[in-house]
mmCIF file of C-alpha atoms in Angstrom:
data_model
loop_
_atom_site.group_PDB
_atom_site.id
_atom_site.type_symbol
_atom_site.label_atom_id
_atom_site.label_comp_id
_atom_site.label_asym_id
_atom_site.label_seq_id
_atom_site.Cartn_x
_atom_site.Cartn_y
_atom_site.Cartn_z
ATOM 1 C CA MET I 1 67.434 72.135 -117.859
ATOM 2 C CA THR I 2 70.201 73.143 -115.503
ATOM 3 C CA GLU I 3 71.122 69.521 -114.897
ATOM 4 C CA PHE I 4 71.219 68.891 -118.670
ATOM 5 C CA TYR I 5 73.520 71.883 -119.160
ATOM 6 C CA HIS I 6 75.906 70.622 -116.460
ATOM 7 C CA LEU I 7 75.884 67.137 -118.039
ATOM 8 C CA LEU I 8 76.791 68.647 -121.427
ATOM 9 C CA LYS I 9 79.783 70.391 -119.859
ATOM 10 C CA SER I 10 81.060 66.960 -118.835
ATOM 11 C CA GLY I 11 80.787 65.469 -122.343
ATOM 12 C CA SER I 12 83.780 64.460 -124.467
ATOM 13 C CA LYS I 13 85.661 67.613 -125.459
ATOM 14 C CA SER I 14 87.287 65.921 -128.447
ATOM 15 C CA ALA I 15 83.797 64.903 -129.753
ATOM 16 C CA LEU I 16 82.480 68.432 -129.340
ATOM 17 C CA TRP I 17 85.521 69.950 -131.119
ATOM 18 C CA ALA I 18 85.222 67.321 -133.847
ATOM 19 C CA THR I 19 81.490 68.148 -134.309
ATOM 20 C CA VAL I 20 82.217 71.886 -134.788
ATOM 21 C CA VAL I 21 85.211 71.334 -137.168
ATOM 22 C CA ASN I 22 83.476 68.675 -139.241
ATOM 23 C CA THR I 23 80.325 70.798 -139.656
ATOM 24 C CA ILE I 24 82.426 73.652 -140.965
ATOM 25 C CA VAL I 25 84.421 71.330 -143.260
ATOM 26 C CA ALA I 26 81.204 69.646 -144.521
ATOM 27 C CA LEU I 27 79.661 72.995 -145.436
ATOM 28 C CA ILE I 28 82.823 74.072 -147.318
ATOM 29 C CA LYS I 29 82.969 70.784 -149.156
ATOM 30 C CA THR I 30 79.232 71.014 -150.022
ATOM 31 C CA ALA I 31 79.792 74.433 -151.597
ATOM 32 C CA ALA I 32 82.783 73.071 -153.490
ATOM 33 C CA TYR I 33 80.886 70.015 -154.718
ATOM 34 C CA LEU I 34 77.907 72.095 -155.872
ATOM 35 C CA ILE I 35 80.263 74.329 -157.827
ATOM 36 C CA THR I 36 82.582 71.658 -159.299
ATOM 37 C CA GLY I 37 80.529 68.458 -159.337
ATOM 38 C CA ASN I 38 83.702 66.515 -158.449
ATOM 39 C CA VAL I 39 82.900 62.966 -157.249
ATOM 40 C CA ALA I 40 85.885 62.835 -154.845
ATOM 41 C CA MET I 41 84.554 66.018 -153.273
ATOM 42 C CA PHE I 42 81.141 64.387 -153.002
ATOM 43 C CA ALA I 43 82.684 61.468 -151.115
ATOM 44 C CA GLU I 44 84.515 63.826 -148.780
ATOM 45 C CA MET I 45 81.324 65.884 -148.316
ATOM 46 C CA MET I 46 79.342 62.780 -147.295
ATOM 47 C CA HIS I 47 82.198 61.676 -145.035
ATOM 48 C CA SER I 48 82.305 65.016 -143.171
ATOM 49 C CA PHE I 49 78.546 65.208 -142.736
ATOM 50 C CA GLY I 50 78.614 61.672 -141.346
ATOM 51 C CA ASP I 51 81.419 62.493 -138.990
ATOM 52 C CA ALA I 52 79.697 65.685 -137.771
ATOM 53 C CA ALA I 53 76.424 63.859 -137.090
ATOM 54 C CA ASN I 54 78.200 60.967 -135.434
ATOM 55 C CA GLN I 55 80.334 63.077 -133.196
ATOM 56 C CA LEU I 56 77.392 65.210 -132.134
ATOM 57 C CA PHE I 57 75.567 61.986 -131.026
ATOM 58 C CA VAL I 58 78.784 60.839 -129.321
ATOM 59 C CA TYR I 59 79.187 64.106 -127.450
ATOM 60 C CA ILE I 60 75.568 64.066 -126.164
ATOM 61 C CA GLY I 61 75.831 60.327 -125.353
ATOM 62 C CA SER I 62 79.073 60.758 -123.416
ATOM 63 C CA ALA I 63 77.551 63.644 -121.484
ATOM 64 C CA LEU I 64 74.329 61.836 -120.590
ATOM 65 C CA SER I 65 76.302 58.762 -119.518
ATOM 66 C CA LYS I 66 77.617 60.851 -116.589
ATOM 67 C CA LYS I 67 74.068 61.174 -115.185
ATOM 68 C CA ALA I 68 73.826 59.936 -111.581
ATOM 69 C CA PRO I 69 71.971 56.679 -110.887
ATOM 70 C CA THR I 70 68.238 57.045 -110.222
ATOM 71 C CA GLU I 71 65.678 54.878 -108.458
ATOM 72 C CA ARG I 72 64.521 53.516 -111.788
ATOM 73 C CA PHE I 73 68.086 52.999 -113.101
ATOM 74 C CA PRO I 74 70.192 52.151 -110.014
ATOM 75 C CA GLY I 75 73.054 50.887 -112.140
ATOM 76 C CA GLY I 76 73.620 54.305 -113.635
ATOM 77 C CA PHE I 77 73.878 55.392 -117.305
ATOM 78 C CA GLY I 78 77.460 54.432 -118.111
ATOM 79 C CA ARG I 79 76.532 52.106 -120.974
ATOM 80 C CA LEU I 80 74.460 54.844 -122.649
ATOM 81 C CA VAL I 81 77.548 56.091 -124.568
ATOM 82 C CA ASN I 82 77.991 52.564 -126.047
ATOM 83 C CA LEU I 83 74.328 52.481 -127.140
ATOM 84 C CA VAL I 84 74.646 55.888 -128.748
ATOM 85 C CA LEU I 85 77.789 54.796 -130.591
ATOM 86 C CA LEU I 86 76.015 51.681 -131.892
ATOM 87 C CA GLY I 87 73.420 53.987 -133.382
ATOM 88 C CA ALA I 88 76.030 56.349 -134.733
ATOM 89 C CA VAL I 89 77.791 53.594 -136.767
ATOM 90 C CA LEU I 90 74.564 53.025 -138.664
ATOM 91 C CA VAL I 91 74.811 56.588 -139.977
ATOM 92 C CA VAL I 92 78.393 55.992 -141.015
ATOM 93 C CA GLY I 93 77.459 52.717 -142.665
ATOM 94 C CA VAL I 94 74.783 54.341 -144.887
ATOM 95 C CA LEU I 95 77.092 57.197 -145.899
ATOM 96 C CA ALA I 96 79.833 54.678 -146.669
ATOM 97 C CA TYR I 97 77.464 52.776 -148.935
ATOM 98 C CA GLU I 98 76.437 55.975 -150.774
ATOM 99 C CA THR I 99 80.093 56.927 -151.156
ATOM 100 C CA ILE I 100 81.013 53.576 -152.676
ATOM 101 C CA ILE I 101 78.026 53.575 -155.059
ATOM 102 C CA GLU I 102 78.856 57.123 -156.265
ATOM 103 C CA GLY I 103 82.422 55.950 -156.940
ATOM 104 C CA PHE I 104 81.224 53.036 -159.078
ATOM 105 C CA HIS I 105 78.999 55.394 -161.082
ATOM 106 C CA HIS I 106 81.974 57.645 -161.773
ATOM 107 C CA ILE I 107 84.166 54.688 -162.824
ATOM 108 C CA SER I 108 81.542 53.378 -165.216
ATOM 109 C CA ALA I 109 80.949 56.803 -166.727
ATOM 110 C CA PRO I 110 83.979 59.001 -165.904
ATOM 111 C CA THR I 111 83.746 62.699 -166.542
ATOM 112 C CA HIS I 112 86.661 65.124 -166.644
ATOM 113 C CA SER I 113 86.814 68.827 -166.292
ATOM 114 C CA GLU I 114 89.765 71.093 -165.566
ATOM 115 C CA ASN I 115 87.532 73.762 -164.184
ATOM 116 C CA TRP I 116 87.778 74.668 -160.543
ATOM 117 C CA PHE I 117 90.934 72.572 -160.117
ATOM 118 C CA TRP I 118 92.525 74.914 -157.575
ATOM 119 C CA LEU I 119 89.264 75.343 -155.687
ATOM 120 C CA ASN I 120 89.162 71.551 -155.133
ATOM 121 C CA ILE I 121 92.784 71.432 -154.141
ATOM 122 C CA GLY I 122 92.406 74.394 -151.720
ATOM 123 C CA VAL I 123 89.285 72.966 -150.044
ATOM 124 C CA LEU I 124 90.752 69.458 -149.580
ATOM 125 C CA GLY I 125 94.043 70.937 -148.268
ATOM 126 C CA ALA I 126 92.229 73.121 -145.762
ATOM 127 C CA ALA I 127 89.996 70.118 -144.766
ATOM 128 C CA ALA I 128 93.088 67.963 -144.141
ATOM 129 C CA VAL I 129 94.582 70.625 -141.841
ATOM 130 C CA LEU I 130 91.343 71.136 -139.872
ATOM 131 C CA GLU I 131 90.790 67.400 -139.520
ATOM 132 C CA ALA I 132 94.412 67.007 -138.367
ATOM 133 C CA SER I 133 93.770 69.508 -135.560
ATOM 134 C CA VAL I 134 90.910 67.263 -134.333
ATOM 135 C CA LEU I 135 93.091 64.223 -134.637
ATOM 136 C CA VAL I 136 95.823 65.851 -132.500
ATOM 137 C CA LYS I 137 93.253 66.744 -129.800
ATOM 138 C CA ALA I 138 92.103 63.110 -129.733
ATOM 139 C CA MET I 139 95.714 61.987 -129.461
ATOM 140 C CA LYS I 140 96.213 64.227 -126.464
ATOM 141 C CA GLU I 141 93.125 62.750 -124.747
ATOM 142 C CA ILE I 142 94.335 59.154 -125.432
ATOM 143 C CA THR I 143 97.805 59.852 -123.988
ATOM 144 C CA GLU I 144 96.829 62.211 -121.118
ATOM 145 C CA HIS I 145 97.672 59.528 -118.534
ATOM 146 C CA LEU I 146 101.203 59.059 -119.834
ATOM 147 C CA PRO I 147 104.285 60.899 -118.512
ATOM 148 C CA ALA I 148 104.962 64.183 -120.306
ATOM 149 C CA GLU I 149 108.365 63.010 -121.643
ATOM 150 C CA LYS I 150 106.706 60.020 -123.440
ATOM 151 C CA VAL I 151 104.398 62.263 -125.495
ATOM 152 C CA LYS I 152 106.669 65.250 -126.145
ATOM 153 C CA GLY I 153 106.669 66.467 -129.721
ATOM 154 C CA TRP I 154 106.116 63.768 -132.385
ATOM 155 C CA LYS I 155 106.308 61.025 -129.720
ATOM 156 C CA ILE I 156 102.606 61.541 -129.175
ATOM 157 C CA VAL I 157 101.794 59.957 -132.583
ATOM 158 C CA PRO I 158 103.106 56.397 -131.961
ATOM 159 C CA GLU I 159 102.037 56.532 -128.286
ATOM 160 C CA SER I 160 98.413 57.405 -129.302
ATOM 161 C CA TYR I 161 98.270 54.368 -131.608
ATOM 162 C CA LYS I 162 99.742 52.126 -128.930
ATOM 163 C CA ASN I 163 97.187 53.244 -126.362
ATOM 164 C CA VAL I 164 94.065 53.716 -128.459
ATOM 165 C CA ARG I 165 92.599 50.379 -127.293
ATOM 166 C CA ASN I 166 92.384 51.741 -123.732
ATOM 167 C CA ALA I 167 90.866 55.073 -124.744
ATOM 168 C CA LYS I 168 87.403 56.223 -123.759
ATOM 169 C CA PRO I 169 84.756 55.079 -126.271
ATOM 170 C CA ALA I 170 83.968 58.554 -127.458
ATOM 171 C CA THR I 171 87.600 59.523 -127.889
ATOM 172 C CA LYS I 172 88.341 56.270 -129.708
ATOM 173 C CA LEU I 173 85.579 56.909 -132.258
ATOM 174 C CA VAL I 174 86.829 60.452 -132.887
ATOM 175 C CA PHE I 175 90.359 59.157 -133.286
ATOM 176 C CA LEU I 176 89.414 56.405 -135.748
ATOM 177 C CA GLU I 177 87.066 58.605 -137.788
ATOM 178 C CA ASP I 178 89.587 61.405 -138.078
ATOM 179 C CA ASN I 179 92.331 59.057 -139.212
ATOM 180 C CA VAL I 180 90.034 58.209 -142.087
ATOM 181 C CA ALA I 181 89.120 61.882 -142.501
ATOM 182 C CA VAL I 182 92.704 63.091 -142.829
ATOM 183 C CA GLY I 183 93.663 60.127 -145.003
ATOM 184 C CA GLY I 184 90.541 60.554 -147.104
ATOM 185 C CA ALA I 185 91.143 64.241 -147.744
ATOM 186 C CA LEU I 186 94.726 63.512 -148.815
ATOM 187 C CA LEU I 187 93.596 60.558 -150.970
ATOM 188 C CA ALA I 188 90.968 62.680 -152.716
ATOM 189 C CA LEU I 189 93.518 65.423 -153.272
ATOM 190 C CA ILE I 190 95.900 62.939 -154.894
ATOM 191 C CA ALA I 191 93.085 61.528 -157.049
ATOM 192 C CA ILE I 192 92.221 64.992 -158.308
ATOM 193 C CA LEU I 193 95.886 65.620 -159.184
ATOM 194 C CA VAL I 194 96.100 62.265 -161.030
ATOM 195 C CA ALA I 195 92.876 62.956 -162.944
ATOM 196 C CA ARG I 196 94.176 66.400 -163.930
ATOM 197 C CA TYR I 197 97.648 65.492 -165.140
ATOM 198 C CA THR I 198 97.105 61.968 -166.516
ATOM 199 C CA SER I 199 94.483 60.190 -168.668
ATOM 200 C CA PHE I 200 93.288 58.230 -165.592
ATOM 201 C CA HIS I 201 90.106 60.331 -165.225
ATOM 202 C CA SER I 202 88.301 57.770 -163.125
ATOM 203 C CA ALA I 203 90.873 58.166 -160.299
ATOM 204 C CA THR I 204 88.419 60.154 -158.205
ATOM 205 C CA GLY I 205 85.888 57.331 -158.521
ATOM 206 C CA TYR I 206 88.417 54.849 -157.105
ATOM 207 C CA ALA I 207 89.282 57.311 -154.360
ATOM 208 C CA SER I 208 85.603 57.529 -153.481
ATOM 209 C CA ILE I 209 85.376 53.705 -153.176
ATOM 210 C CA ILE I 210 88.486 53.514 -151.031
ATOM 211 C CA ILE I 211 87.174 56.198 -148.688
ATOM 212 C CA GLY I 212 83.880 54.339 -148.440
ATOM 213 C CA CYS I 213 85.702 51.072 -147.599
ATOM 214 C CA LEU I 214 87.760 52.801 -144.933
ATOM 215 C CA LEU I 215 84.567 54.056 -143.384
ATOM 216 C CA ILE I 216 83.159 50.519 -143.318
ATOM 217 C CA LEU I 217 86.328 49.373 -141.459
ATOM 218 C CA VAL I 218 85.720 52.082 -138.837
ATOM 219 C CA VAL I 219 82.058 50.975 -138.601
ATOM 220 C CA GLY I 220 83.158 47.358 -137.949
ATOM 221 C CA ARG I 221 85.735 48.245 -135.297
ATOM 222 C CA VAL I 222 83.470 50.693 -133.448
ATOM 223 C CA PHE I 223 80.511 48.323 -133.616
ATOM 224 C CA LEU I 224 82.485 45.438 -132.072
ATOM 225 C CA ASP I 225 84.012 47.563 -129.305
ATOM 226 C CA ASN I 226 80.691 49.161 -128.300
ATOM 227 C CA ALA I 227 78.632 45.950 -128.571
ATOM 228 C CA ALA I 228 81.027 44.494 -125.979
ATOM 229 C CA GLY I 229 80.732 47.703 -123.913
ATOM 230 C CA ALA I 230 76.956 47.680 -123.998
ATOM 231 C CA LEU I 231 76.983 44.113 -122.653
ATOM 232 C CA GLY I 232 79.505 45.004 -119.951
ATOM 233 C CA VAL I 233 82.965 43.802 -120.890
ATOM 234 C CA ALA I 234 85.624 42.685 -118.372
ATOM 235 C CA ASP I 235 88.951 44.522 -118.284
ATOM 236 C CA VAL I 236 91.463 41.681 -117.894
ATOM 237 C CA LYS I 237 94.527 43.879 -117.567
ATOM 238 C CA LEU I 238 93.020 45.929 -114.750
ATOM 239 C CA GLN I 239 91.889 42.719 -113.010
ATOM 240 C CA ALA I 240 95.496 41.504 -112.942
ATOM 241 C CA LYS I 241 96.760 44.881 -111.729
ATOM 242 C CA ILE I 242 94.170 45.226 -108.961
ATOM 243 C CA GLY I 243 94.621 41.543 -107.853
ATOM 244 C CA ALA I 244 98.381 41.945 -107.489
ATOM 245 C CA HIS I 245 97.891 45.189 -105.529
ATOM 246 C CA VAL I 246 95.205 43.791 -103.195
ATOM 247 C CA LEU I 247 97.263 40.737 -102.276
ATOM 248 C CA GLN I 248 100.012 43.012 -100.986
ATOM 249 C CA HIS I 249 97.755 43.852 -98.004
ATOM 250 C CA PRO I 250 99.096 41.747 -95.108
ATOM 251 C CA GLN I 251 95.639 40.786 -93.862
ATOM 252 C CA VAL I 252 94.277 39.614 -97.211
ATOM 253 C CA LYS I 253 94.998 35.876 -97.477
ATOM 254 C CA ASP I 254 93.553 35.151 -100.931
ATOM 255 C CA ILE I 255 91.135 36.432 -103.605
ATOM 256 C CA GLN I 256 88.163 34.158 -104.452
ATOM 257 C CA ASP I 257 86.824 36.358 -107.222
ATOM 258 C CA LEU I 258 87.658 39.725 -108.857
ATOM 259 C CA ASP I 259 85.715 41.383 -111.653
ATOM 260 C CA VAL I 260 86.353 44.729 -113.344
ATOM 261 C CA ILE I 261 83.428 45.619 -115.609
ATOM 262 C CA LYS I 262 83.571 48.504 -118.096
ATOM 263 C CA GLU I 263 80.289 50.339 -118.667
ATOM 264 C CA GLY I 264 80.935 53.174 -121.071
ATOM 265 C CA GLU I 265 83.737 55.177 -119.489
ATOM 266 C CA ASP I 266 82.966 53.823 -115.970
ATOM 267 C CA LEU I 267 84.623 50.954 -114.214
ATOM 268 C CA HIS I 268 82.907 48.758 -111.573
ATOM 269 C CA VAL I 269 85.092 46.621 -109.291
ATOM 270 C CA GLU I 270 83.810 43.604 -107.364
ATOM 271 C CA LEU I 271 86.025 41.649 -104.984
ATOM 272 C CA ARG I 272 85.553 38.597 -102.763
ATOM 273 C CA LEU I 273 88.490 38.360 -100.373
ATOM 274 C CA GLU I 274 89.569 35.662 -97.928
ATOM 275 C CA VAL I 275 90.648 36.801 -94.450
ATOM 276 C CA ASP I 276 91.256 35.377 -91.008
ATOM 277 C CA PRO I 277 87.944 33.900 -89.787
ATOM 278 C CA GLU I 278 88.601 35.423 -86.361
ATOM 279 C CA MET I 279 88.907 38.923 -87.716
ATOM 280 C CA LYS I 280 86.665 41.529 -86.061
ATOM 281 C CA ILE I 281 84.114 43.487 -88.079
ATOM 282 C CA LYS I 282 85.858 46.806 -87.387
ATOM 283 C CA VAL I 283 89.131 45.523 -88.765
ATOM 284 C CA ALA I 284 87.406 44.111 -91.880
ATOM 285 C CA ASP I 285 85.671 47.459 -92.389
ATOM 286 C CA ASP I 286 89.049 49.304 -92.132
ATOM 287 C CA ILE I 287 90.509 46.901 -94.734
ATOM 288 C CA ARG I 288 87.532 47.544 -97.065
ATOM 289 C CA ASP I 289 87.923 51.340 -96.771
ATOM 290 C CA HIS I 290 91.693 51.137 -97.321
ATOM 291 C CA ILE I 291 91.467 48.947 -100.499
ATOM 292 C CA GLU I 292 88.554 50.945 -101.957
ATOM 293 C CA ALA I 293 90.437 54.222 -101.426
ATOM 294 C CA ASN I 294 93.597 52.827 -103.023
ATOM 295 C CA ILE I 295 91.810 51.482 -106.051
ATOM 296 C CA LYS I 296 89.967 54.721 -106.713
ATOM 297 C CA LYS I 297 93.198 56.687 -106.226
ATOM 298 C CA SER I 298 95.317 54.612 -108.605
ATOM 299 C CA ILE I 299 92.750 53.927 -111.328
ATOM 300 C CA ALA I 300 90.685 56.573 -113.069
ATOM 301 C CA ASN I 301 86.914 56.290 -113.699
ATOM 302 C CA VAL I 302 86.267 53.681 -110.964
ATOM 303 C CA THR I 303 82.747 54.564 -109.836
ATOM 304 C CA ASP I 304 82.212 51.870 -107.194
ATOM 305 C CA VAL I 305 84.114 49.135 -105.407
ATOM 306 C CA ILE I 306 82.141 46.291 -103.878
ATOM 307 C CA ILE I 307 84.104 44.093 -101.427
ATOM 308 C CA GLU I 308 82.867 40.950 -99.707
ATOM 309 C CA PHE I 309 84.770 38.873 -97.188
ATOM 310 C CA ASP I 310 84.931 35.120 -96.632
ATOM 311 C CA GLU I 311 86.986 33.013 -94.234
ATOM 312 C CA ASP I 312 90.414 31.789 -95.349
ATOM 313 C CA ASP I 313 90.136 28.150 -96.528
ATOM 314 C CA ARG I 314 93.960 27.946 -96.821
ATOM 315 C CA ILE I 315 93.619 26.803 -100.463
ATOM 316 C CA PRO I 316 95.231 29.247 -102.948
ATOM 317 C CA THR I 317 92.610 30.446 -105.443
ATOM 318 C CA TRP I 318 93.838 33.574 -107.191
ATOM 319 C CA ALA I 319 96.112 32.948 -110.090
ATOM 320 C CA GLY I 320 95.136 36.026 -112.073
ATOM 321 C CA PRO I 321 92.257 36.520 -114.558
ATOM 322 C CA VAL I 322 91.507 33.954 -117.251
ATOM 323 C CA GLU I 323 91.287 35.615 -120.750
#
């Protein structure tokens, strides 16, 4: 139990915060939907419950993925977060389907009531603000490795979108889902305003369908990213960076092979280096320690560096990774 508690402390903070906020938002929207019967509010309610459940799974998965390797699982648990996320997208997919179906029902038989107008507006406005706070926290996690001057003020917004591909799996899911959450709340709010002040009473049904479709886009993106992560995907950019750095060592003649494999948030580096065939074991061991220390110092989340040596065949091999 103590170990489990310590693992939970290491879980994704943005996912935990998103879980708490989305649970509160979902309960507020549920109360508003039960009072008003508004279909756009129903879509937002389903969305928030889906986000809350997903992000709870993500938080637990990201925490358990930090568990140390065991005799039964010597490779560690890094890919567990990818497997959890693959399960989480199924929940979002079902909720997206229900949201779209409810939207079609409202379009085919639109209903209009001016009751509880300001309640709907107030709830959706508050939801947008709360969801935006989660989105900002995810942005900070995505850009935490960047210099402070690059993410000062509003600069954090474009930088977070530029760097989201390199974010941790849990943070990326929170970021994508909360983009839809903030946009969905604003869209639902606009739809309610349109339905109130025009004759286009089915606007909330169309808003529900659009929100559902946006959720499906998130499902597709997260599924593809985490299917690759569960298989163990190579990080080509880091391979090129590490290769260029390693070749700067005066006693490394060439690189026969270099792999950087992502497993969840963890990175595994494997190198086969060519050196002088007359080199003594002690010198080779010092080179190994030096390269390993430099890689772990310059690149975050590297859990292990495996280095093998071979004699220099005087034929250049390393030309960078092949994409």
